[in-house]
Short mmCIF file of C-alpha atoms and ligand atoms in Angstrom, two decimals:
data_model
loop_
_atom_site.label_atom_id
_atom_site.label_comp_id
_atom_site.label_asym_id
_atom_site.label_seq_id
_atom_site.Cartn_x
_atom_site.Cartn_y
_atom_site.Cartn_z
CA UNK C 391 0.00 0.00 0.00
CA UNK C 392 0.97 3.98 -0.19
CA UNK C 393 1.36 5.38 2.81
CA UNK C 394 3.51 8.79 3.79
CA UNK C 395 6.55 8.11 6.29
CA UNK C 396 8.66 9.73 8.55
CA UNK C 397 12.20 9.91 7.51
CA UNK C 398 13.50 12.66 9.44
CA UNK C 399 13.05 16.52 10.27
CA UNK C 400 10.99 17.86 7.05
CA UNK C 401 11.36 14.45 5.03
CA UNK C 402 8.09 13.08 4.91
CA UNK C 403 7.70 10.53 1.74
CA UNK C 404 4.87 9.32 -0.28
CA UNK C 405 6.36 4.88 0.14
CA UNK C 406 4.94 1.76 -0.91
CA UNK C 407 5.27 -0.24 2.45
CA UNK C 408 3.52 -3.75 3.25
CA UNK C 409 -0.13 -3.92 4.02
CA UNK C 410 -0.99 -4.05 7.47
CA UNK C 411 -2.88 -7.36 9.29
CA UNK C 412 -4.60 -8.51 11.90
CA UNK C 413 -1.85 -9.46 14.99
CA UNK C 414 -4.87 -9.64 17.78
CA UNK C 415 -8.25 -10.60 17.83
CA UNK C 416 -9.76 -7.60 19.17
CA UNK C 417 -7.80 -5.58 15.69
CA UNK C 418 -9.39 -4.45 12.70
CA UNK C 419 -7.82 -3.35 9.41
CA UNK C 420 -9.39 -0.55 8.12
CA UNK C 421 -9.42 1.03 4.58
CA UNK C 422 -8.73 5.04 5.26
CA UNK C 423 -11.21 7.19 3.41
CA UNK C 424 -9.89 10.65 5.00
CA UNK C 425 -7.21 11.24 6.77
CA UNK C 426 -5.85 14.86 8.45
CA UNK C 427 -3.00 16.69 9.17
CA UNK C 428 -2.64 17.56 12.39
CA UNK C 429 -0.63 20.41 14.73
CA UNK C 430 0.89 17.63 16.63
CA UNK C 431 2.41 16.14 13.50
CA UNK C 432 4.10 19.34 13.17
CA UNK C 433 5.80 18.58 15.96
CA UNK C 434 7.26 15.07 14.59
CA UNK C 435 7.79 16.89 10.98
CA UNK C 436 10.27 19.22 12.82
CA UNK C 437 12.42 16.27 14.74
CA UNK C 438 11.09 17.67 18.46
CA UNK C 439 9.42 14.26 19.31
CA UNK C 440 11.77 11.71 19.93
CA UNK C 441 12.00 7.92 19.22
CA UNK C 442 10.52 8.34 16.03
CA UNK C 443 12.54 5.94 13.16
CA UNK C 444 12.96 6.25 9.55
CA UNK C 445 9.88 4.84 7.62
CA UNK C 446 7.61 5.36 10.53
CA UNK C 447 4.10 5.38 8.96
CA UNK C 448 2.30 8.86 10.14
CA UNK C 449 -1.22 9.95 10.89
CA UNK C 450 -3.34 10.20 13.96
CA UNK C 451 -6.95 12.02 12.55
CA UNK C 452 -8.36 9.16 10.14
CA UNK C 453 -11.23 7.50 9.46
CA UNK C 454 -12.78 4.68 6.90
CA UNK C 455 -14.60 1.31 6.20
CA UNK C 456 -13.70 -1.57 8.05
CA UNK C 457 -12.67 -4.50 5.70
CA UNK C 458 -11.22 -7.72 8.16
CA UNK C 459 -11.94 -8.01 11.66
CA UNK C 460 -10.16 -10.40 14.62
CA UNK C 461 -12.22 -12.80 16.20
CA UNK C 462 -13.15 -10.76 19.36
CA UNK C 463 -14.49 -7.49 17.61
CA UNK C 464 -18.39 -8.56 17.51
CA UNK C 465 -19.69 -5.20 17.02
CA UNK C 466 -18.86 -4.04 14.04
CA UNK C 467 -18.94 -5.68 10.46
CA UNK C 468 -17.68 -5.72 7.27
CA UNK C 469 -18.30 -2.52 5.27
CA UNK C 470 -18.69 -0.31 8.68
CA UNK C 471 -17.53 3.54 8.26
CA UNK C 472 -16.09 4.27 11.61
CA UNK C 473 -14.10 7.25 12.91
CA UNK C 474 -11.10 6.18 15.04
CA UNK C 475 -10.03 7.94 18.05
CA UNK C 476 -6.02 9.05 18.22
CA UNK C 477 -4.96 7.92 21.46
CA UNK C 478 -5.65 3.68 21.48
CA UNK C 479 -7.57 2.68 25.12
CA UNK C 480 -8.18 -0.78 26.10
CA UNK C 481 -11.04 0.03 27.38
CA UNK C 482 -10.80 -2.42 30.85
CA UNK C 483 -7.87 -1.30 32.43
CA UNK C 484 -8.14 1.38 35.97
CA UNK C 485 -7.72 4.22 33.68
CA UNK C 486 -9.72 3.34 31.01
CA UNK C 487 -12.57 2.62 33.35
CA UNK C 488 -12.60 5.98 35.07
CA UNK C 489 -13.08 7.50 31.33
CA UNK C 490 -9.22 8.60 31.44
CA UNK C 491 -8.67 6.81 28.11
CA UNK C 492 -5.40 8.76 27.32
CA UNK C 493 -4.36 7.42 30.50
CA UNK C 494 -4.72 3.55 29.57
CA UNK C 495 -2.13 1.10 30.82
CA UNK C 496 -2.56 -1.26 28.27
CA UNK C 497 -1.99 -0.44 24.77
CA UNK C 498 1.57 1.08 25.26
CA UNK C 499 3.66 -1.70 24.39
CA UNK C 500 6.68 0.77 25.14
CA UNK C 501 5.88 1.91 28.27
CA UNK C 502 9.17 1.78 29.65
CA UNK C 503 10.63 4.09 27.21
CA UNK C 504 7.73 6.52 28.48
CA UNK C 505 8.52 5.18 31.86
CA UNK C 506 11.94 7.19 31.88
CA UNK C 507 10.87 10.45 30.63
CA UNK C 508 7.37 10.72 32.35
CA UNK C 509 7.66 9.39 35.56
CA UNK C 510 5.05 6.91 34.28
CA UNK C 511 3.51 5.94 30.13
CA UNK C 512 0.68 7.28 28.62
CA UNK C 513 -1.52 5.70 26.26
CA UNK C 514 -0.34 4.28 22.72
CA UNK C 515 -1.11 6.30 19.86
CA UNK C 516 -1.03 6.11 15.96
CA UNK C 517 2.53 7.54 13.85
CA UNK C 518 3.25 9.31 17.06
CA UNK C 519 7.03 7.63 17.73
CA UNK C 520 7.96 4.51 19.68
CA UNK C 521 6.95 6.47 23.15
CA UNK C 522 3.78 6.09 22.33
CA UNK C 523 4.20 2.53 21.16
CA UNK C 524 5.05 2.93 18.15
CA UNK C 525 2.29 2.19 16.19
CA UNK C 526 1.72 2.59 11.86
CA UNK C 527 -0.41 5.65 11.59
CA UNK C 528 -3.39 6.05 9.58
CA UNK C 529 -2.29 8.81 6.92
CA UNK C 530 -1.88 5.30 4.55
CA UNK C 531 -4.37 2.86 2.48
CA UNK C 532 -4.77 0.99 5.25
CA UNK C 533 -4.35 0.69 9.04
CA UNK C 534 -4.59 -1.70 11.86
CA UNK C 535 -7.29 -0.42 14.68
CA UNK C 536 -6.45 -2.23 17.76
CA UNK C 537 -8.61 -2.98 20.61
CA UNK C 538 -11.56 -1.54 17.90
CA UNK C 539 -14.60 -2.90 19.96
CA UNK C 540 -14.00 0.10 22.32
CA UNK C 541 -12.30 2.77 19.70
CA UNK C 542 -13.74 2.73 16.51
CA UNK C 543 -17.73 4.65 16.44
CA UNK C 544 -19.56 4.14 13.53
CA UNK C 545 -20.45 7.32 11.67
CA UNK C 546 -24.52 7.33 10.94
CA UNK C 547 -25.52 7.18 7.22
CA UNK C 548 -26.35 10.82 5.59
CA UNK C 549 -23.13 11.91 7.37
CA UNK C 550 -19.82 12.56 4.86
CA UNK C 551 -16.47 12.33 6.17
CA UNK C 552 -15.42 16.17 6.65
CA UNK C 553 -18.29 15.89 9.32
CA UNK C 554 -17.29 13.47 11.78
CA UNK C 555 -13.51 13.45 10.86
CA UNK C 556 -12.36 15.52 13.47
CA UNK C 557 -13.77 13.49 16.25
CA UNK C 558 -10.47 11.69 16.25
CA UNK C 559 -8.83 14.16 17.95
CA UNK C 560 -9.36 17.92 17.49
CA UNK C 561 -12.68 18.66 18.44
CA UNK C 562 -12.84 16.55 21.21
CA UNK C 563 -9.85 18.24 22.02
CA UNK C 564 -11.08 21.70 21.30
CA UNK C 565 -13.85 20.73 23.50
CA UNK C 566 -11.75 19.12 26.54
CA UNK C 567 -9.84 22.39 26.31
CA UNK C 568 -13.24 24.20 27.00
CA UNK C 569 -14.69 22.31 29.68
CA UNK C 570 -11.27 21.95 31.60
CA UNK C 571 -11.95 25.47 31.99
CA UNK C 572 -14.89 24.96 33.89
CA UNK C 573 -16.16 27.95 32.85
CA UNK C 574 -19.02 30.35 34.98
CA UNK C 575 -21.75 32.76 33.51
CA UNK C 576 -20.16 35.68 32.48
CA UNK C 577 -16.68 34.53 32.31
CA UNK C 578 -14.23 35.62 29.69
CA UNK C 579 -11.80 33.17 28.26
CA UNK C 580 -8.60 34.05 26.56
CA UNK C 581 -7.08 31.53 23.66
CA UNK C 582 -3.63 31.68 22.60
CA UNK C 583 -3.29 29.95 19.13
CA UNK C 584 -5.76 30.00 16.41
CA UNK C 585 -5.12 26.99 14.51
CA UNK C 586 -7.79 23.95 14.07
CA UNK C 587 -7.36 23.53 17.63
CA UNK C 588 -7.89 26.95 19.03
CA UNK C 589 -10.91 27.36 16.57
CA UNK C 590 -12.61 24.33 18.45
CA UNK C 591 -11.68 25.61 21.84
CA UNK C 592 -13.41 29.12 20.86
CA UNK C 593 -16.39 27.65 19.57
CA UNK C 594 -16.27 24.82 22.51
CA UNK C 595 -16.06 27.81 25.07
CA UNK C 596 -19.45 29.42 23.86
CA UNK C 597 -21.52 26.28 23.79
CA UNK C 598 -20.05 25.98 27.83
CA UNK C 599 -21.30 29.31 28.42
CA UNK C 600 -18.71 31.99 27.94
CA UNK C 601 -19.86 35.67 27.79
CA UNK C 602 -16.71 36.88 25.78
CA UNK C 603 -13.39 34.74 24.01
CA UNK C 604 -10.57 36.37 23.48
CA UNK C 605 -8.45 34.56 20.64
CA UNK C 606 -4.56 35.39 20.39
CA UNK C 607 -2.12 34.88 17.58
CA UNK C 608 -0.55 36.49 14.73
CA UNK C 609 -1.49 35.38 11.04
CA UNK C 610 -4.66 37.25 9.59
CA UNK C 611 -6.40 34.68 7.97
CA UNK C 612 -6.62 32.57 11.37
CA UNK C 613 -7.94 36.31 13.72
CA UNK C 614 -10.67 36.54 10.47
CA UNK C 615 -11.56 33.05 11.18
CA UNK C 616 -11.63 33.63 15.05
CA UNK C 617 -13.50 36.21 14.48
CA UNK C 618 -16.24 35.24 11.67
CA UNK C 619 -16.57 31.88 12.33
CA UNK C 620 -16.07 31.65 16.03
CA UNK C 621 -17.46 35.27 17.32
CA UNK C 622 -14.09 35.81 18.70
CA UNK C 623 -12.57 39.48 19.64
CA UNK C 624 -9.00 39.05 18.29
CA UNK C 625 -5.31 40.32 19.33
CA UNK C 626 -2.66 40.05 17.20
CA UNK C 627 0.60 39.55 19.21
CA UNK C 628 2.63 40.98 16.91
CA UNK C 629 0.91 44.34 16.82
CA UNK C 630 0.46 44.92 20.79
CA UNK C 631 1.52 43.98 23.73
CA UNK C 632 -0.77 40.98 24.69
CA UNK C 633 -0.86 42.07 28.31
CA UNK C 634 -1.87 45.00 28.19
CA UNK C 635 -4.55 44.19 25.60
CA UNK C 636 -5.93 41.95 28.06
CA UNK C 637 -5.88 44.37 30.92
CA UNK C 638 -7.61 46.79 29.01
CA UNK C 639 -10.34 44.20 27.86
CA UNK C 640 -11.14 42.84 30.79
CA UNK C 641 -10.81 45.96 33.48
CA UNK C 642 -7.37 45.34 34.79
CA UNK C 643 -8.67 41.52 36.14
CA UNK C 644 -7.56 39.49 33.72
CA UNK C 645 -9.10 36.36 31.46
CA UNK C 646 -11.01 34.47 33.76
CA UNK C 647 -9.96 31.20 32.17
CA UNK C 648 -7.04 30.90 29.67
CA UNK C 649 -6.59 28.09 26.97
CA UNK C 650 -3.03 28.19 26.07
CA UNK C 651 -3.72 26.10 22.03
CA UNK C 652 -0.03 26.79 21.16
CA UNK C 653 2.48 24.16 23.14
CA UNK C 654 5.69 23.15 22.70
CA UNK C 655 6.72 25.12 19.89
CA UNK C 656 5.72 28.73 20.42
CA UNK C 657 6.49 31.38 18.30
CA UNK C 658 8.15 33.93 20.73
CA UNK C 659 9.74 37.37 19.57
CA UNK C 660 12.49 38.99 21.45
CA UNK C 661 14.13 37.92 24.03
CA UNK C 662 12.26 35.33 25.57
CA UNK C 663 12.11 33.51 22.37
CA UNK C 664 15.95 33.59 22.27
CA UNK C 665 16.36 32.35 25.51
CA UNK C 666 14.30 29.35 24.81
CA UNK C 667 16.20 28.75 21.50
CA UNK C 668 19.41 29.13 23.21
CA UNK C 669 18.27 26.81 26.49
CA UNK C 670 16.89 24.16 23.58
CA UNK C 671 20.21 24.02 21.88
CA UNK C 672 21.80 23.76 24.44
CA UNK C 673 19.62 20.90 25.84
CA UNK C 674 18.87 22.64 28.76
CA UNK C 675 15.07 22.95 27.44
CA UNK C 676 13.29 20.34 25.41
CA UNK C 677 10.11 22.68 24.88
CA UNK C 678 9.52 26.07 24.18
CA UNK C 679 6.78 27.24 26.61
CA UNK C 680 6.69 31.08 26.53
CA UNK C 681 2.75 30.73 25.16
CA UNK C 682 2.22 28.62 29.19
CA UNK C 683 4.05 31.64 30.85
CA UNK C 684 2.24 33.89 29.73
CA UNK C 685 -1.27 32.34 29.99
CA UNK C 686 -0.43 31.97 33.77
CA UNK C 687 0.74 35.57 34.10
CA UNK C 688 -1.89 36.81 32.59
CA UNK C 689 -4.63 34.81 33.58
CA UNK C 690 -6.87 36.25 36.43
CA UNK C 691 -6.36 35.72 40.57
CA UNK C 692 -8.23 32.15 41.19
CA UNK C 693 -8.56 31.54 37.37
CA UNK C 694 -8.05 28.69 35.28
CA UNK C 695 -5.26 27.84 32.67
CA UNK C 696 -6.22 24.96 30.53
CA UNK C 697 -3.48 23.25 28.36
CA UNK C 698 -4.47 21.40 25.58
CA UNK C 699 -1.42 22.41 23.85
CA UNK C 700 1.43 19.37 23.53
CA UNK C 701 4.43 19.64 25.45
CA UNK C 702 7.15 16.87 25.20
CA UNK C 703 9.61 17.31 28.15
CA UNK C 704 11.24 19.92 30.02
CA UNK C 705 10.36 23.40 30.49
CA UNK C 706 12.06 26.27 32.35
CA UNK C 707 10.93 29.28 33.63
CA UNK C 708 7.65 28.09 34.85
CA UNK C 709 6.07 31.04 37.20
CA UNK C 710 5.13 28.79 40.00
CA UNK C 711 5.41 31.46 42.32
CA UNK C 712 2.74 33.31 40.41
CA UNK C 713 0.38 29.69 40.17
CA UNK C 714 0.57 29.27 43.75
CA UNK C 715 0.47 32.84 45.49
CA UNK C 716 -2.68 33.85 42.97
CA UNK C 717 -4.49 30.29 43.32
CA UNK C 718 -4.68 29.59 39.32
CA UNK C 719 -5.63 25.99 38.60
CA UNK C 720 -3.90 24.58 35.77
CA UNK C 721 -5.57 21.44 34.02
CA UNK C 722 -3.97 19.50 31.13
CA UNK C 723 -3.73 16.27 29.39
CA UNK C 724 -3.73 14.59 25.58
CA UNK C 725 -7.30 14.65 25.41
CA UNK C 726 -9.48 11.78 26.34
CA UNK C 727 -11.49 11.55 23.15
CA UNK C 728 -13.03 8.24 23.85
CA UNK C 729 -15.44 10.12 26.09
CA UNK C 730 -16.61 12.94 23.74
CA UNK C 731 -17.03 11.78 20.65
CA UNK C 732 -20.46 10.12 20.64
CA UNK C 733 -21.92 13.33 22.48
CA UNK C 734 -20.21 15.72 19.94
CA UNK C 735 -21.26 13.54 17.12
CA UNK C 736 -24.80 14.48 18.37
CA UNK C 737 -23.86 17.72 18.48
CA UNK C 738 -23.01 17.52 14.88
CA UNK C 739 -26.09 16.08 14.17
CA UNK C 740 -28.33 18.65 16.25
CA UNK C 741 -26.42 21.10 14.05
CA UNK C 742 -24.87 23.23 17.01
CA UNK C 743 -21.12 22.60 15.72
CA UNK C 744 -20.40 22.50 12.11
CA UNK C 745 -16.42 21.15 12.43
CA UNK C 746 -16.02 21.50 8.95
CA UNK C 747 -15.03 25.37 8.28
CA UNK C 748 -11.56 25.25 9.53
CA UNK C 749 -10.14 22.58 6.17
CA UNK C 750 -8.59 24.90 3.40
CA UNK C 751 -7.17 22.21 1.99
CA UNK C 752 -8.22 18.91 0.41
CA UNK C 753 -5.77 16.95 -1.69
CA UNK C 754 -5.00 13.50 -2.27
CA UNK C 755 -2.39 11.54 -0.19
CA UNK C 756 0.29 11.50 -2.30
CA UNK C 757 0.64 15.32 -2.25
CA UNK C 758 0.92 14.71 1.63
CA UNK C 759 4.53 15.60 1.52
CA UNK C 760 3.80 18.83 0.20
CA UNK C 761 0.89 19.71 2.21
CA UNK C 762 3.20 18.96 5.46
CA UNK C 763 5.66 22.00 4.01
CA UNK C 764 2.75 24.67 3.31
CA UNK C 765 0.99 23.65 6.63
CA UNK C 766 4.05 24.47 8.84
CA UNK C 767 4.55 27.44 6.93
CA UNK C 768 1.00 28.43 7.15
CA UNK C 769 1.91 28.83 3.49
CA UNK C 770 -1.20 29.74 1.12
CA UNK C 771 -3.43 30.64 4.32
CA UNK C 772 -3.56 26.85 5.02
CA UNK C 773 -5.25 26.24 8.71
CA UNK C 774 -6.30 23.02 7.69
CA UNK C 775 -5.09 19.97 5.57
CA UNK C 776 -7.89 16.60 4.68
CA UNK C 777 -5.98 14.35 2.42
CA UNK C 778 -7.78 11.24 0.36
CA UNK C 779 -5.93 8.18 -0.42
P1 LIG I 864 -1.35 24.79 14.47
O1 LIG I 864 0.12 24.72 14.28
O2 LIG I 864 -2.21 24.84 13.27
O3 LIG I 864 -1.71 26.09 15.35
C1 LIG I 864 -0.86 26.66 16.29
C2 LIG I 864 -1.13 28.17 16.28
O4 LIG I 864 -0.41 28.78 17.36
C3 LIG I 864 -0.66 28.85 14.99
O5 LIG I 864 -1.72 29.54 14.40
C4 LIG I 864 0.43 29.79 15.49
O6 LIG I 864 0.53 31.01 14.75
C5 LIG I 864 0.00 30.05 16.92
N1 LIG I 864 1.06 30.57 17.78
C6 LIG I 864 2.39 30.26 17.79
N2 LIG I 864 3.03 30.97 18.72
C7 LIG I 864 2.09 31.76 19.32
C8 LIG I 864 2.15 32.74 20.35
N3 LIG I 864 3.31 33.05 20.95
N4 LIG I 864 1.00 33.34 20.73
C9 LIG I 864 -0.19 33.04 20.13
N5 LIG I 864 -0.29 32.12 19.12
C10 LIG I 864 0.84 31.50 18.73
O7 LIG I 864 -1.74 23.57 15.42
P2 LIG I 864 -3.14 22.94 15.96
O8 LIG I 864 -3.49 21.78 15.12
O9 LIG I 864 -4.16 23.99 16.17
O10 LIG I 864 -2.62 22.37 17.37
C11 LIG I 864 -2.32 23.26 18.43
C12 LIG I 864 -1.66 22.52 19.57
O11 LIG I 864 -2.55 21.54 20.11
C13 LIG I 864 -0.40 21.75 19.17
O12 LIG I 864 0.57 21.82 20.20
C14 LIG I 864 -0.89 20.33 19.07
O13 LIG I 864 0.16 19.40 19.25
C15 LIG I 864 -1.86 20.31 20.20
N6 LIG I 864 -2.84 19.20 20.20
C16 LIG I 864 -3.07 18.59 21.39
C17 LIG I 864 -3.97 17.55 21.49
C18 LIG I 864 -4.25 16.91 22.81
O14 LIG I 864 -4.70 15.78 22.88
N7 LIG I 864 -4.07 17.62 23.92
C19 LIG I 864 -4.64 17.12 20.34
C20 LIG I 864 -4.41 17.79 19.13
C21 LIG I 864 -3.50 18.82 19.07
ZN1 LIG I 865 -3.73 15.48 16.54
ZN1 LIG I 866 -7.01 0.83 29.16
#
């Protein structure tokens, strides 16, 4: 089959590799209909994410028709469309029971790797390295499901693809980012990044009950889309000082809840951003988490800072001091999408989200490699990549 692989920072290839098969009888092999790009897989396309190995199928955000199932998967059949979740849950281990699905013990056959950088492993996860188990992603013909009694959902007839799609990962995420929040009548949220995932977490943030959302970044086309499509006032970081924007907007309090959408790999002018380079080069830093600093600083007394962002390692420069003395809850996690995708789905079908605005680009697979190169760039106002195999 085609698939596109990993071969090392900005070398993604368009390679015949061998068809993937069942290994356990709760798999299925699925035939991909649509398959995304994602902001994480930036993270793997710039070498920042480590473990990964050369041919290393990517893709996390897929979905398709199920064509051979194991021996334990006995509901779903032949011919199925299903949506697949990102993160792979067992669905019977302690975590997975307490709905903490990115949390599952069970389908990280590398744990130990994750072991010594985490303290303890997270889930497994499709073409997301060997720390997360290292298994084939789904931007490919075909890809093993495992465990896909409790992952895949089936997508209701009527629906097309660009629909449910992002149920694998960024709305649910968008939405986790939202709730996280835990967001009161009147409250005002603040978003930093307004990719795919910040446009769900603006949108998720009304539907919770937000009075205002405040979205944060730097490239036009994403503040029109914040703004049009999401009802979003909009800063531009570039153009003013964020902080003082914020003051100003919210009477010297603050954002009562702030989303930081960014992560790992912040964009950061002056200074700051040169320490950070200078700290990662020197592998002092593995992350650079200016976009986390400043949603803490800026974020009110008693507030909330959600991260749905991904971070990797180590960061430096964390204000604790300013966490603990002003009482700001910070909540985080790779988002547990197990739980929210049947309710969003409904949402989807009730017509209160419409997920599909944010894709400005739909191309087929093989012009994956190029699509990776004008997504990082944000390259021909791209916020958004579905490929087709
Ligand atoms: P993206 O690259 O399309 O968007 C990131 C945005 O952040 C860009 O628009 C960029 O201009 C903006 N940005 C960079 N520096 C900034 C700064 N200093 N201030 C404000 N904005 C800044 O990516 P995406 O697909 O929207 O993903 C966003 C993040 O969410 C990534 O870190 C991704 O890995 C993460 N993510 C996490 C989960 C999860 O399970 N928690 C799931 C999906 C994605
Ligand atoms: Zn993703
Ligand atoms: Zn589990």
């Amino acid at each position: 089959m085609k698939a596109l692989c990993w071969f090392g920072p900005h070398d993604v290839r368009y390679e015949t590799v061998p068809d993937p098969v069942l290994i356990n009888p709760r798999d299925v092999i699925l035939k991909v209909t649509s398959t995304a790009i994602c902001g994480s897989d930036l993270h793997l396309y710039n070498g920042y994410i480590p473990s990964m190995a050369q041919g290393d199928i990517l893709g996390h955000e897929f979905m398709g028709e199920v064509i051979e199932l194991g021996p334990g998967v006995s509901n779903l059949e032949r011919g199925d469309r299903v949506v697949i979740p990102f993160n792979i849950a067992c669905g019977g281990c302690f975590s997975c029971e307490r709905k903490q699905f990115s949390c599952c013990e069970n389908s990280n056959p590398n744990a130990w790797m994750a072991e010594k950088m985490w303290g303890h492993a997270g889930t497994g996860a499709y073409g997301y390295s060997h720390l997360t188990g290292g298994y084939a992603g789904g931007q490919a013909e075909y890809v093993r499901v495992p465990y896909a009694d409790v992952n895949a959902m089936k997508v209701p007839d009527g629906m097309t693809d660009e629909q449910v799609l992002f149920l694998s990962d960024i709305l649910p995420t968008g939405y986790m980012a939202a709730e996280q929040c835990g967001i009161q009548p009147g409250d005002t949220v603040a978003v930093w990044g307004c990719g795919p995932v910040g446009q769900f977490a603006i949108g998720c943030a009304y539907l919770l009950g937000a009075e205002r959302v405040i979205a944060i970044d730097r490239f036009p086309e994403r503040l029109k889309m914040a703004r049009d499509r999401g009802g979003a006032e909009t800063i531009d970081y570039e153009a003013v000082d964020v902080g003082e924007a914020l003051k100003e907007l919210t009477g010297g309090l603050g954002p009562d809840r702030c989303i930081d959408a960014v992560g790992m790999e912040a964009h950061t002018p002056g200074f700051e951003g040169l320490y950070d380079k200078l700290k990662m080069t020197l592998k002092l830093e593995s992350d650079r988490p200016s976009v986390l600093r400043h949603a803490i600083l800026n974020c009110r007394g008693g507030g909330t800072v959600s991260v749905p962002g991904v971070y990797g390692g180590l960061v430096d420069k964390i204000p604790m001091g300013s966490v603990m003395n002003r009482s700001i809850t910070i909540k985080t996690g790779q988002t547990h999408t197990q739980r929210y995708m049947r309710p969003l789905l409904e949402r989807i079908m009730a017509g209160q989200i419409d997920p599909t605005f944010v894709i400005t680009h739909r191309l087929p697979l093989e012009e994956g490699p190029g699509a990776y190169a004008t997504f990082l760039r944000k390259q021909d106002e791209c916020i958004k990549v579905v490929l087709k195999p």
